[in-house]
Structure formats: structure tokens, C-alpha cells
PDB file of C-alpha atoms and ligand atoms in Angstrom:
ATOM      1  CA  MET A   9       9.365  21.195   8.617  1.00  0.00           C
ATOM      2  CA  ARG A  10       7.516  20.861   5.345  1.00  0.00           C
ATOM      3  CA  LEU A  11       4.960  18.307   6.585  1.00  0.00           C
ATOM      4  CA  ALA A  12       4.363  19.890  10.012  1.00  0.00           C
ATOM      5  CA  GLY A  13       0.652  20.429  10.607  1.00  0.00           C
ATOM      6  CA  LYS A  14      -0.386  18.085   7.797  1.00  0.00           C
ATOM      7  CA  LYS A  15      -3.401  15.808   8.387  1.00  0.00           C
ATOM      8  CA  VAL A  16      -2.966  12.188   7.309  1.00  0.00           C
ATOM      9  CA  LEU A  17      -5.403   9.329   6.674  1.00  0.00           C
ATOM     10  CA  ILE A  18      -3.754   5.897   6.361  1.00  0.00           C
ATOM     11  CA  THR A  19      -5.236   2.442   5.903  1.00  0.00           C
ATOM     12  CA  GLY A  20      -3.451  -0.407   7.696  1.00  0.00           C
ATOM     13  CA  GLY A  21      -1.434   1.942   9.910  1.00  0.00           C
ATOM     14  CA  SER A  22      -1.666  -0.352  12.925  1.00  0.00           C
ATOM     15  CA  ARG A  23       1.148  -2.772  11.967  1.00  0.00           C
ATOM     16  CA  GLY A  24       3.945  -3.385   9.493  1.00  0.00           C
ATOM     17  CA  ILE A  25       4.919  -0.839   6.839  1.00  0.00           C
ATOM     18  CA  GLY A  26       1.942   1.412   7.650  1.00  0.00           C
ATOM     19  CA  LYS A  27       2.871   1.762  11.321  1.00  0.00           C
ATOM     20  CA  CYS A  28       6.473   2.556  10.313  1.00  0.00           C
ATOM     21  CA  MET A  29       5.113   5.203   7.929  1.00  0.00           C
ATOM     22  CA  ILE A  30       3.342   6.831  10.872  1.00  0.00           C
ATOM     23  CA  ALA A  31       6.627   6.817  12.859  1.00  0.00           C
ATOM     24  CA  GLU A  32       8.433   8.328   9.864  1.00  0.00           C
ATOM     25  CA  LEU A  33       5.817  11.037   9.344  1.00  0.00           C
ATOM     26  CA  ILE A  34       6.040  11.946  13.035  1.00  0.00           C
ATOM     27  CA  GLN A  35       9.786  12.515  12.462  1.00  0.00           C
ATOM     28  CA  HIS A  36       8.738  14.998   9.774  1.00  0.00           C
ATOM     29  CA  GLY A  37       6.514  16.883  12.255  1.00  0.00           C
ATOM     30  CA  VAL A  38       3.112  15.321  11.488  1.00  0.00           C
ATOM     31  CA  LYS A  39       0.858  15.102  14.552  1.00  0.00           C
ATOM     32  CA  HIS A  40      -2.617  14.249  13.192  1.00  0.00           C
ATOM     33  CA  PHE A  41      -3.496  10.806  11.883  1.00  0.00           C
ATOM     34  CA  GLY A  42      -6.681   9.016  10.889  1.00  0.00           C
ATOM     35  CA  VAL A  43      -6.044   5.253  10.852  1.00  0.00           C
ATOM     36  CA  ILE A  44      -8.256   2.459   9.515  1.00  0.00           C
ATOM     37  CA  ALA A  45      -7.665  -1.185  10.519  1.00  0.00           C
ATOM     38  CA  ARG A  46      -9.641  -4.128  11.892  1.00  0.00           C
ATOM     39  CA  ASP A  47      -7.882  -5.083  15.121  1.00  0.00           C
ATOM     40  CA  LYS A  48      -8.965  -2.861  17.997  1.00  0.00           C
ATOM     41  CA  SER A  49      -6.032  -3.481  20.341  1.00  0.00           C
ATOM     42  CA  ASN A  50      -3.386  -2.738  17.686  1.00  0.00           C
ATOM     43  CA  LEU A  51      -5.233   0.461  16.831  1.00  0.00           C
ATOM     44  CA  LYS A  52      -5.462   1.564  20.469  1.00  0.00           C
ATOM     45  CA  GLU A  53      -1.802   0.744  21.004  1.00  0.00           C
ATOM     46  CA  LEU A  54      -0.913   3.544  18.567  1.00  0.00           C
ATOM     47  CA  ARG A  55      -1.871   6.056  21.270  1.00  0.00           C
ATOM     48  CA  THR A  56       0.639   4.588  23.732  1.00  0.00           C
ATOM     49  CA  THR A  57       3.370   3.981  21.142  1.00  0.00           C
ATOM     50  CA  PHE A  58       3.184   7.531  19.806  1.00  0.00           C
ATOM     51  CA  GLU A  59       2.433   9.904  22.661  1.00  0.00           C
ATOM     52  CA  GLY A  60       1.514  13.518  21.976  1.00  0.00           C
ATOM     53  CA  VAL A  61      -0.033  12.634  18.612  1.00  0.00           C
ATOM     54  CA  GLU A  62      -3.746  12.910  17.761  1.00  0.00           C
ATOM     55  CA  PHE A  63      -5.290   9.714  16.377  1.00  0.00           C
ATOM     56  CA  VAL A  64      -8.729   9.417  14.810  1.00  0.00           C
ATOM     57  CA  LEU A  65      -9.204   5.648  14.907  1.00  0.00           C
ATOM     58  CA  VAL A  66     -11.619   3.907  12.540  1.00  0.00           C
ATOM     59  CA  ARG A  67     -12.029   0.250  13.382  1.00  0.00           C
ATOM     60  CA  GLY A  68     -13.309  -1.732  10.430  1.00  0.00           C
ATOM     61  CA  ASP A  69     -12.679  -3.628   7.234  1.00  0.00           C
ATOM     62  CA  VAL A  70     -11.699  -1.517   4.213  1.00  0.00           C
ATOM     63  CA  ALA A  71     -13.641  -4.001   2.082  1.00  0.00           C
ATOM     64  CA  ASP A  72     -16.782  -2.493   3.666  1.00  0.00           C
ATOM     65  CA  ILE A  73     -17.680   0.649   1.734  1.00  0.00           C
ATOM     66  CA  ASN A  74     -19.479   2.045   4.815  1.00  0.00           C
ATOM     67  CA  VAL A  75     -16.227   1.946   6.807  1.00  0.00           C
ATOM     68  CA  LEU A  76     -14.560   4.040   4.092  1.00  0.00           C
ATOM     69  CA  ARG A  77     -17.452   6.525   4.061  1.00  0.00           C
ATOM     70  CA  GLU A  78     -17.283   6.737   7.847  1.00  0.00           C
ATOM     71  CA  ALA A  79     -13.520   7.410   7.747  1.00  0.00           C
ATOM     72  CA  ALA A  80     -13.872  10.234   5.200  1.00  0.00           C
ATOM     73  CA  SER A  81     -16.733  11.757   7.130  1.00  0.00           C
ATOM     74  CA  LYS A  82     -14.806  11.573  10.448  1.00  0.00           C
ATOM     75  CA  VAL A  83     -11.886  13.372   8.778  1.00  0.00           C
ATOM     76  CA  GLU A  84     -14.236  16.026   7.437  1.00  0.00           C
ATOM     77  CA  ASP A  85     -15.884  16.585  10.834  1.00  0.00           C
ATOM     78  CA  LYS A  86     -12.538  16.714  12.639  1.00  0.00           C
ATOM     79  CA  TRP A  87     -10.280  18.626  10.250  1.00  0.00           C
ATOM     80  CA  GLY A  88     -12.434  19.907   7.372  1.00  0.00           C
ATOM     81  CA  SER A  89      -9.707  18.908   4.900  1.00  0.00           C
ATOM     82  CA  LEU A  90      -7.051  16.252   4.335  1.00  0.00           C
ATOM     83  CA  ASP A  91      -3.428  16.687   3.241  1.00  0.00           C
ATOM     84  CA  ILE A  92      -2.106  13.128   2.865  1.00  0.00           C
ATOM     85  CA  LEU A  93      -3.983   9.941   1.945  1.00  0.00           C
ATOM     86  CA  ILE A  94      -1.980   6.724   2.234  1.00  0.00           C
ATOM     87  CA  ASN A  95      -3.602   3.646   0.684  1.00  0.00           C
ATOM     88  CA  ASN A  96      -1.514   0.980   2.385  1.00  0.00           C
ATOM     89  CA  ALA A  97      -3.707  -1.866   3.755  1.00  0.00           C
ATOM     90  CA  GLY A  98      -3.248  -5.084   1.841  1.00  0.00           C
ATOM     91  CA  ILE A  99      -3.724  -8.854   2.057  1.00  0.00           C
ATOM     92  CA  VAL A 100      -2.337 -11.791   0.118  1.00  0.00           C
ATOM     93  CA  SER A 101      -3.236 -15.390  -0.647  1.00  0.00           C
ATOM     94  CA  ALA A 102      -0.769 -17.092  -2.985  1.00  0.00           C
ATOM     95  CA  GLY A 103      -1.240 -20.362  -4.862  1.00  0.00           C
ATOM     96  CA  ALA A 104      -2.615 -21.609  -8.160  1.00  0.00           C
ATOM     97  CA  ILE A 105      -5.738 -19.662  -9.065  1.00  0.00           C
ATOM     98  CA  GLU A 106      -7.879 -22.792  -9.362  1.00  0.00           C
ATOM     99  CA  ASP A 107      -6.910 -23.699  -5.792  1.00  0.00           C
ATOM    100  CA  THR A 108      -7.732 -20.230  -4.456  1.00  0.00           C
ATOM    101  CA  SER A 109     -11.170 -20.013  -2.844  1.00  0.00           C
ATOM    102  CA  ASP A 110     -13.733 -17.676  -4.394  1.00  0.00           C
ATOM    103  CA  GLU A 111     -13.797 -15.743  -1.127  1.00  0.00           C
ATOM    104  CA  GLU A 112     -10.025 -15.212  -1.148  1.00  0.00           C
ATOM    105  CA  ILE A 113     -10.186 -13.910  -4.712  1.00  0.00           C
ATOM    106  CA  TYR A 114     -12.982 -11.482  -3.830  1.00  0.00           C
ATOM    107  CA  ASP A 115     -11.272 -10.378  -0.622  1.00  0.00           C
ATOM    108  CA  GLN A 116      -7.917  -9.625  -2.249  1.00  0.00           C
ATOM    109  CA  VAL A 117      -9.582  -7.531  -4.949  1.00  0.00           C
ATOM    110  CA  ALA A 118     -11.836  -5.775  -2.425  1.00  0.00           C
ATOM    111  CA  VAL A 119      -9.069  -4.903   0.068  1.00  0.00           C
ATOM    112  CA  ASN A 120      -6.133  -4.294  -2.267  1.00  0.00           C
ATOM    113  CA  LEU A 121      -7.908  -2.509  -5.109  1.00  0.00           C
ATOM    114  CA  THR A 122     -11.612  -1.681  -4.754  1.00  0.00           C
ATOM    115  CA  ALA A 123     -11.132  -0.085  -1.327  1.00  0.00           C
ATOM    116  CA  VAL A 124      -8.378   2.146  -2.726  1.00  0.00           C
ATOM    117  CA  LEU A 125     -10.663   3.408  -5.505  1.00  0.00           C
ATOM    118  CA  PHE A 126     -13.534   4.150  -3.132  1.00  0.00           C
ATOM    119  CA  LEU A 127     -11.489   5.707  -0.335  1.00  0.00           C
ATOM    120  CA  THR A 128      -9.679   7.947  -2.813  1.00  0.00           C
ATOM    121  CA  LYS A 129     -13.011   8.976  -4.330  1.00  0.00           C
ATOM    122  CA  TYR A 130     -14.433   9.855  -0.920  1.00  0.00           C
ATOM    123  CA  CYS A 131     -11.303  11.745   0.145  1.00  0.00           C
ATOM    124  CA  LEU A 132     -10.738  13.792  -3.013  1.00  0.00           C
ATOM    125  CA  PRO A 133     -13.031  16.693  -2.006  1.00  0.00           C
ATOM    126  CA  LEU A 134     -11.069  16.880   1.287  1.00  0.00           C
ATOM    127  CA  LEU A 135      -7.694  16.679  -0.494  1.00  0.00           C
ATOM    128  CA  LYS A 136      -8.804  19.424  -2.888  1.00  0.00           C
ATOM    129  CA  ALA A 137      -9.445  21.612   0.162  1.00  0.00           C
ATOM    130  CA  SER A 138      -5.730  21.320   1.093  1.00  0.00           C
ATOM    131  CA  GLU A 139      -3.145  23.834  -0.135  1.00  0.00           C
ATOM    132  CA  GLU A 140      -0.728  21.006  -0.978  1.00  0.00           C
ATOM    133  CA  ALA A 141      -1.881  17.393  -0.878  1.00  0.00           C
ATOM    134  CA  TYR A 142      -0.304  13.991  -1.447  1.00  0.00           C
ATOM    135  CA  ILE A 143      -1.651  10.550  -2.275  1.00  0.00           C
ATOM    136  CA  LEU A 144       0.679   7.638  -1.545  1.00  0.00           C
ATOM    137  CA  ASN A 145      -0.405   4.283  -2.973  1.00  0.00           C
ATOM    138  CA  VAL A 146       1.279   1.055  -1.923  1.00  0.00           C
ATOM    139  CA  SER A 147       1.548  -1.391  -4.812  1.00  0.00           C
ATOM    140  CA  SER A 148       4.165  -4.189  -4.919  1.00  0.00           C
ATOM    141  CA  GLY A 149       7.012  -5.446  -7.072  1.00  0.00           C
ATOM    142  CA  LEU A 150       4.391  -7.960  -8.235  1.00  0.00           C
ATOM    143  CA  GLY A 151       2.379  -5.028  -9.607  1.00  0.00           C
ATOM    144  CA  LEU A 152       5.197  -4.535 -12.126  1.00  0.00           C
ATOM    145  CA  ILE A 153       6.063  -8.169 -12.815  1.00  0.00           C
ATOM    146  CA  GLY A 154       3.281 -10.759 -12.670  1.00  0.00           C
ATOM    147  CA  MET A 155       4.716 -13.860 -11.039  1.00  0.00           C
ATOM    148  CA  PRO A 156       3.143 -17.331 -11.128  1.00  0.00           C
ATOM    149  CA  PHE A 157       0.996 -18.313  -8.117  1.00  0.00           C
ATOM    150  CA  TYR A 158       0.368 -14.639  -7.362  1.00  0.00           C
ATOM    151  CA  ALA A 159      -2.106 -14.053 -10.221  1.00  0.00           C
ATOM    152  CA  VAL A 160      -4.798 -12.510  -8.018  1.00  0.00           C
ATOM    153  CA  TYR A 161      -2.527 -10.438  -5.773  1.00  0.00           C
ATOM    154  CA  ALA A 162      -0.418  -9.282  -8.738  1.00  0.00           C
ATOM    155  CA  SER A 163      -3.566  -8.206 -10.618  1.00  0.00           C
ATOM    156  CA  THR A 164      -4.697  -6.052  -7.715  1.00  0.00           C
ATOM    157  CA  LYS A 165      -1.262  -4.457  -7.372  1.00  0.00           C
ATOM    158  CA  ALA A 166      -0.979  -3.810 -11.133  1.00  0.00           C
ATOM    159  CA  GLY A 167      -4.369  -2.119 -10.772  1.00  0.00           C
ATOM    160  CA  ILE A 168      -2.873   0.194  -8.147  1.00  0.00           C
ATOM    161  CA  ARG A 169      -0.062   1.136 -10.527  1.00  0.00           C
ATOM    162  CA  GLN A 170      -2.497   1.945 -13.341  1.00  0.00           C
ATOM    163  CA  PHE A 171      -4.841   3.780 -10.979  1.00  0.00           C
ATOM    164  CA  SER A 172      -1.923   5.926  -9.800  1.00  0.00           C
ATOM    165  CA  ASP A 173      -0.954   6.903 -13.367  1.00  0.00           C
ATOM    166  CA  SER A 174      -4.550   7.702 -14.375  1.00  0.00           C
ATOM    167  CA  LEU A 175      -5.273   9.609 -11.203  1.00  0.00           C
ATOM    168  CA  ARG A 176      -2.076  11.664 -11.425  1.00  0.00           C
ATOM    169  CA  ARG A 177      -2.986  12.778 -14.953  1.00  0.00           C
ATOM    170  CA  GLU A 178      -6.586  13.442 -13.947  1.00  0.00           C
ATOM    171  CA  LEU A 179      -5.466  15.591 -11.007  1.00  0.00           C
ATOM    172  CA  GLU A 180      -3.040  17.634 -13.078  1.00  0.00           C
ATOM    173  CA  PRO A 181      -4.935  20.945 -12.497  1.00  0.00           C
ATOM    174  CA  PHE A 182      -4.863  20.447  -8.698  1.00  0.00           C
ATOM    175  CA  PRO A 183      -2.000  20.713  -6.185  1.00  0.00           C
ATOM    176  CA  ILE A 184      -2.240  16.993  -5.376  1.00  0.00           C
ATOM    177  CA  SER A 185       0.708  14.733  -6.136  1.00  0.00           C
ATOM    178  CA  VAL A 186       0.405  10.962  -6.545  1.00  0.00           C
ATOM    179  CA  THR A 187       3.251   8.605  -5.648  1.00  0.00           C
ATOM    180  CA  CYS A 188       3.086   4.841  -6.114  1.00  0.00           C
ATOM    181  CA  VAL A 189       5.533   2.598  -4.254  1.00  0.00           C
ATOM    182  CA  TYR A 190       6.517  -0.975  -5.142  1.00  0.00           C
ATOM    183  CA  PRO A 191       8.048  -2.798  -2.161  1.00  0.00           C
ATOM    184  CA  THR A 192       9.603  -6.220  -2.635  1.00  0.00           C
ATOM    185  CA  ALA A 193       9.778  -8.753   0.234  1.00  0.00           C
ATOM    186  CA  THR A 194       9.587  -6.757   3.468  1.00  0.00           C
ATOM    187  CA  ASP A 195       9.876  -8.249   6.936  1.00  0.00           C
ATOM    188  CA  THR A 196       6.334  -7.834   8.321  1.00  0.00           C
ATOM    189  CA  ASP A 197       3.490 -10.090   9.475  1.00  0.00           C
ATOM    190  CA  MET A 198       2.449 -10.378   5.820  1.00  0.00           C
ATOM    191  CA  MET A 199       5.577 -12.428   5.133  1.00  0.00           C
ATOM    192  CA  LYS A 200       5.401 -14.769   8.166  1.00  0.00           C
ATOM    193  CA  THR A 201       4.123 -17.636   5.985  1.00  0.00           C
ATOM    194  CA  SER A 202       6.484 -16.877   3.100  1.00  0.00           C
ATOM    195  CA  THR A 203       9.895 -18.445   2.551  1.00  0.00           C
ATOM    196  CA  ALA A 204      11.431 -15.171   1.277  1.00  0.00           C
ATOM    197  CA  GLN A 205      14.953 -14.376   2.470  1.00  0.00           C
ATOM    198  CA  ASN A 206      16.946 -11.146   2.714  1.00  0.00           C
ATOM    199  CA  MET A 207      13.910  -8.980   3.229  1.00  0.00           C
ATOM    200  CA  ASP A 208      13.891  -5.198   3.521  1.00  0.00           C
ATOM    201  CA  SER A 209      12.981  -3.825   6.931  1.00  0.00           C
ATOM    202  CA  PRO A 210       9.589  -2.082   7.160  1.00  0.00           C
ATOM    203  CA  GLU A 211      11.387   0.943   8.642  1.00  0.00           C
ATOM    204  CA  TYR A 212      13.527   1.275   5.501  1.00  0.00           C
ATOM    205  CA  VAL A 213      10.530   0.827   3.162  1.00  0.00           C
ATOM    206  CA  ALA A 214       8.551   3.433   5.123  1.00  0.00           C
ATOM    207  CA  GLU A 215      11.421   5.933   5.196  1.00  0.00           C
ATOM    208  CA  ARG A 216      12.126   5.616   1.458  1.00  0.00           C
ATOM    209  CA  SER A 217       8.404   5.732   0.579  1.00  0.00           C
ATOM    210  CA  ILE A 218       7.721   8.867   2.611  1.00  0.00           C
ATOM    211  CA  GLN A 219      10.804  10.556   1.148  1.00  0.00           C
ATOM    212  CA  GLY A 220       9.559   9.629  -2.341  1.00  0.00           C
ATOM    213  CA  MET A 221       6.183  11.158  -1.489  1.00  0.00           C
ATOM    214  CA  ILE A 222       7.777  14.379  -0.206  1.00  0.00           C
ATOM    215  CA  ASP A 223       9.923  14.579  -3.349  1.00  0.00           C
ATOM    216  CA  LYS A 224       6.831  13.893  -5.507  1.00  0.00           C
ATOM    217  CA  GLU A 225       8.485  10.905  -7.160  1.00  0.00           C
ATOM    218  CA  LEU A 226       5.963   9.146  -9.376  1.00  0.00           C
ATOM    219  CA  HIS A 227       7.219   5.614  -8.737  1.00  0.00           C
ATOM    220  CA  VAL A 228       9.427   4.288  -5.951  1.00  0.00           C
ATOM    221  CA  ILE A 229      10.694   0.835  -6.917  1.00  0.00           C
ATOM    222  CA  PHE A 230      12.395  -1.352  -4.329  1.00  0.00           C
ATOM    223  CA  GLY A 231      14.703  -4.320  -4.920  1.00  0.00           C
ATOM    224  CA  GLY A 232      17.778  -2.541  -6.268  1.00  0.00           C
ATOM    225  CA  GLU A 233      19.434  -2.685  -9.690  1.00  0.00           C
ATOM    226  CA  GLU A 234      18.550  -6.335 -10.305  1.00  0.00           C
ATOM    227  CA  ARG A 235      14.841  -5.613  -9.957  1.00  0.00           C
ATOM    228  CA  LEU A 236      15.088  -2.609 -12.271  1.00  0.00           C
ATOM    229  CA  GLU A 237      16.782  -4.806 -14.891  1.00  0.00           C
ATOM    230  CA  ASP A 238      14.080  -7.472 -14.434  1.00  0.00           C
ATOM    231  CA  ASN A 239      11.385  -4.828 -14.996  1.00  0.00           C
ATOM    232  CA  VAL A 240      12.986  -3.807 -18.295  1.00  0.00           C
ATOM    233  CA  LEU A 241      13.429  -7.443 -19.402  1.00  0.00           C
ATOM    234  CA  ASN A 242       9.834  -8.294 -18.452  1.00  0.00           C
ATOM    235  CA  PHE A 243       8.504  -5.322 -20.425  1.00  0.00           C
ATOM    236  CA  GLU A 244      10.753  -5.477 -23.482  1.00  0.00           C
ATOM    237  CA  SER A 245      11.303  -9.243 -23.809  1.00  0.00           C
ATOM    238  CA  PRO A 246       8.559 -11.014 -21.856  1.00  0.00           C
ATOM    239  CA  GLU A 247       9.402 -14.360 -23.489  1.00  0.00           C
ATOM    240  CA  GLU A 248      12.941 -14.111 -22.142  1.00  0.00           C
ATOM    241  CA  PHE A 249      11.585 -13.382 -18.692  1.00  0.00           C
ATOM    242  CA  ASP A 250       9.181 -16.350 -19.013  1.00  0.00           C
ATOM    243  CA  LYS A 251      12.188 -18.614 -19.596  1.00  0.00           C
ATOM    244  CA  LYS A 252      13.907 -17.280 -16.495  1.00  0.00           C
ATOM    245  CA  ILE A 253      10.815 -18.034 -14.378  1.00  0.00           C
ATOM    246  CA  ALA A 254      10.183 -21.432 -16.025  1.00  0.00           C
ATOM    247  CA  GLY A 255      13.652 -22.553 -14.931  1.00  0.00           C
ATOM    248  CA  ASN A 256      12.557 -22.241 -11.288  1.00  0.00           C
ATOM    249  CA  TYR A 257       8.928 -23.309 -11.704  1.00  0.00           C
ATOM    250  CA  GLU A 258       8.757 -26.145  -9.156  1.00  0.00           C
ATOM    251  CA  ALA A 259      10.823 -24.309  -6.547  1.00  0.00           C
ATOM    252  CA  TRP A 260       8.664 -21.215  -6.898  1.00  0.00           C
ATOM    253  CA  LYS A 261       5.459 -23.296  -6.659  1.00  0.00           C
ATOM    254  CA  GLU A 262       6.708 -24.962  -3.502  1.00  0.00           C
ATOM    255  CA  ALA A 263       7.895 -21.713  -1.943  1.00  0.00           C
ATOM    256  CA  THR A 264       4.623 -19.860  -2.452  1.00  0.00           C
ATOM    257  CA  GLN A 265       2.058 -22.519  -1.589  1.00  0.00           C
ATOM    258  CA  ASN A 266       1.578 -21.526   2.065  1.00  0.00           C
ATOM    259  CA  HIS A 267       1.908 -17.781   1.700  1.00  0.00           C
ATOM    260  CA  LYS A 268      -1.251 -16.233   3.149  1.00  0.00           C
ATOM    261  CA  ALA A 269      -1.949 -13.084   5.163  1.00  0.00           C
ATOM    262  CA  LEU A 270      -5.653 -12.263   5.139  1.00  0.00           C
TER     263      LEU A 270
HETATM  264  N1  NAP B 473       5.485  -7.135   3.328  1.00  0.00           N
HETATM  265  C1  NAP B 473       5.822  -7.267   2.029  1.00  0.00           C
HETATM  266  O1  NAP B 473       6.716  -8.068   1.659  1.00  0.00           O
HETATM  267  C2  NAP B 473       5.161  -6.424   0.986  1.00  0.00           C
HETATM  268  C3  NAP B 473       5.710  -6.414  -0.312  1.00  0.00           C
HETATM  269  C4  NAP B 473       5.096  -5.651  -1.294  1.00  0.00           C
HETATM  270  C5  NAP B 473       3.976  -4.907  -0.998  1.00  0.00           C
HETATM  271  N2  NAP B 473       3.453  -4.929   0.263  1.00  0.00           N
HETATM  272  C6  NAP B 473       2.243  -4.135   0.516  1.00  0.00           C
HETATM  273  O2  NAP B 473       2.504  -3.250   1.580  1.00  0.00           O
HETATM  274  C7  NAP B 473       1.276  -2.966   2.263  1.00  0.00           C
HETATM  275  C8  NAP B 473       1.487  -3.148   3.755  1.00  0.00           C
HETATM  276  O3  NAP B 473       1.864  -4.508   3.967  1.00  0.00           O
HETATM  277  P1  NAP B 473       2.541  -5.024   5.323  1.00  0.00           P
HETATM  278  O4  NAP B 473       3.607  -5.951   4.921  1.00  0.00           O
HETATM  279  O5  NAP B 473       2.827  -3.893   6.231  1.00  0.00           O
HETATM  280  O6  NAP B 473       1.319  -5.910   5.876  1.00  0.00           O
HETATM  281  P2  NAP B 473       0.937  -6.325   7.377  1.00  0.00           P
HETATM  282  O7  NAP B 473       2.113  -6.283   8.254  1.00  0.00           O
HETATM  283  O8  NAP B 473       0.175  -7.586   7.237  1.00  0.00           O
HETATM  284  O9  NAP B 473      -0.054  -5.144   7.813  1.00  0.00           O
HETATM  285  C9  NAP B 473      -1.251  -4.953   7.105  1.00  0.00           C
HETATM  286  C10 NAP B 473      -1.985  -3.767   7.688  1.00  0.00           C
HETATM  287  O10 NAP B 473      -3.203  -3.599   6.925  1.00  0.00           O
HETATM  288  C11 NAP B 473      -4.321  -3.765   7.807  1.00  0.00           C
HETATM  289  N3  NAP B 473      -5.369  -4.474   7.077  1.00  0.00           N
HETATM  290  C12 NAP B 473      -5.259  -5.663   6.436  1.00  0.00           C
HETATM  291  N4  NAP B 473      -6.441  -6.015   5.924  1.00  0.00           N
HETATM  292  C13 NAP B 473      -7.311  -5.030   6.255  1.00  0.00           C
HETATM  293  C14 NAP B 473      -8.698  -4.846   6.021  1.00  0.00           C
HETATM  294  N5  NAP B 473      -9.428  -5.748   5.361  1.00  0.00           N
HETATM  295  N6  NAP B 473      -9.293  -3.720   6.508  1.00  0.00           N
HETATM  296  C15 NAP B 473      -8.563  -2.812   7.190  1.00  0.00           C
HETATM  297  N7  NAP B 473      -7.239  -2.937   7.435  1.00  0.00           N
HETATM  298  C16 NAP B 473      -6.645  -4.047   6.975  1.00  0.00           C
HETATM  299  C17 NAP B 473      -3.791  -4.563   9.001  1.00  0.00           C
HETATM  300  O11 NAP B 473      -4.529  -4.349  10.186  1.00  0.00           O
HETATM  301  P3  NAP B 473      -5.704  -5.372  10.656  1.00  0.00           P
HETATM  302  O12 NAP B 473      -5.240  -6.756  10.361  1.00  0.00           O
HETATM  303  O13 NAP B 473      -5.910  -5.076  12.090  1.00  0.00           O
HETATM  304  O14 NAP B 473      -6.895  -4.993   9.831  1.00  0.00           O
HETATM  305  C18 NAP B 473      -2.393  -3.977   9.136  1.00  0.00           C
HETATM  306  O15 NAP B 473      -2.453  -2.735   9.794  1.00  0.00           O
HETATM  307  C19 NAP B 473       0.236  -3.902   1.657  1.00  0.00           C
HETATM  308  O16 NAP B 473      -0.521  -3.217   0.694  1.00  0.00           O
HETATM  309  C20 NAP B 473       1.071  -4.968   0.977  1.00  0.00           C
HETATM  310  O17 NAP B 473       0.387  -5.579  -0.101  1.00  0.00           O
HETATM  311  C21 NAP B 473       4.035  -5.658   1.253  1.00  0.00           C
END
């Protein structure tokens, strides 16, 4: 198997899409994972859920730069190199920006964007020591289309898209591929306070994302044909897209007001 023996570091691998990515990678023969998350019991549970797999567990908040340094240094001590970095951990707090607390603005930027920049920076020397390395960044459909009441979250996820493009071009001389994935509503804890319907399963999102990474796809966009058409409309005729959103303004405001997963 192509990924057998690869060493992986993933943020937010203890639940949701990240945990399903671990399960998917195990199917591809991966047996060594570094995982960063805050909740100790969910982290420890990985060892019982996935027997016969080595886990290097880093308990901490990715918003804390020292946690990211510690994770990179644990990987270096343990494996000497890294083959796959998955920047997956994310949080959301929807609502009008003037109603969003300063702390929630800072936290979303720190977890969803700043942590990705720092962890990637710290891991690059380890990824460059790999014969064939992969970086998988988890953005969002909202990183392609900025929706109202998600101004902060959407900004962080657009940042991930732009970071992925820049980084890929910067790493051109190295055998490191960069894939950015854009899930739409996916049935995880993150969506418990959302009113979204017809969500993708985290298993499907993980399977499709990992396959995209293996195939070195640059962008994996979820949401089917309709979403692809929306992306084109939003880019080529933003005023037309504005009208489409304005028609559902109140419903959208109502639907997003309690959506929080921090
Ligand atoms: N679910 C969706 O509809 C959807 C749609 C588009 C994009 N996404 C993106 O997909 C990624 C995964 O989301 P998900 O739905 O799987 O979320 P989830 O079920 O809420 O899981 C989030 C994971 O990230 C970890 N995490 C959160 N904040 C952290 C922090 N400050 N420090 C360290 N770890 C942290 C969590 O563990 P702890 O809480 O223990 O720290 C958990 O393992 C996120 O980047 C999200 O923005 C999700």
C-alpha cells in the first residue's frame, strides 16, 4: 500500500472528520499518528478504538504556540521525519460580527488560521526529510463563498485556501504536495447547534479527502454540482450571487444565530 509506513500528524483527530481521517488512513496501511486535541479522554480513547496503532498524543490547544512546538518536537524525537501533516482542527461561532465577542473573533482566527501557519512552519523541516510528503489542509465551503453571519469563520477558511495555494507554489522544488479540502455541512459535533439539513457523513468527507490527498488533487470541493455552479457565479457575477443570498436574508440570519462550536 502506498501510504504504509507513513507517519502522520493531525490536529483535531480525536473526533469528527479528523477521527474518520485516522480510520481511513489506517485502511491505507498507516500505523503511526501524532494527534493534537484538548480533551484528554477523547484522545486516550483513540488507543482503544484503533488497536495495534501507535499514537503520539499531544494534549493542548492549537492556539497555544508552545503546544505546536511541542508536537513538532515530539514527532522529531520519535520519528525524525514526518510524511503527512493534516491541519484539521477548527472552531466556529456564527452571528453578526458586531455581536461576536472579541474573544470569539480572536479564537477563531487563532485556531482556524494562525495555528495552521505555525504548525506547518514547525513541521516543514520534518516534511522535507520525507521521501514523499503530503500536507492536507481543511478549509470549508465558506472559504470559497463568504456567507453572511459567518464573516469571521469564512475569513479564516479563505485564509486556508490562499495559504494552500501560496505554500504549494513555494514548495514546488520539494516532493511535498498540498491539498486543500472544502467540506460543506458535515454531520459532526461542530454542527450540533446548526439547523443544516442533508449533511454529508464525516466518514464520506474523510474518505474523499484522503483520496484527494493521495491523488495530489489541489482542491477537493464538496457539495456537488450545485456548489460548483455557486462558486462560479460568486466569482464571476458576485452581484448576482448577492441577490440570491439577499432573498433569504432573514431565514439565514435566524438559522445561523445559535451556531457555535468552540
Ligand atoms: N462539520 C462541518 O460541517 C464542517 C464543514 C466545513 C468545514 N469543516 C471543518 O472541518 C474541520 C473538522 O471539523 P469537525 O466537523 O470534525 O469538527 P468537530 O467534530 O467539532 O471536531 C473538532 C476537532 O478539533 C479539535 N479541536 C477544536 N478546537 C481545538 C483547539 N483549540 N485545539 C486543539 N484541538 C482542537 C477537537 O478536539 P477538542 O475539542 O478535544 O480540542 C476535535 O478533535 C474543521 O476545520 C472545520 O472547520 C467542518
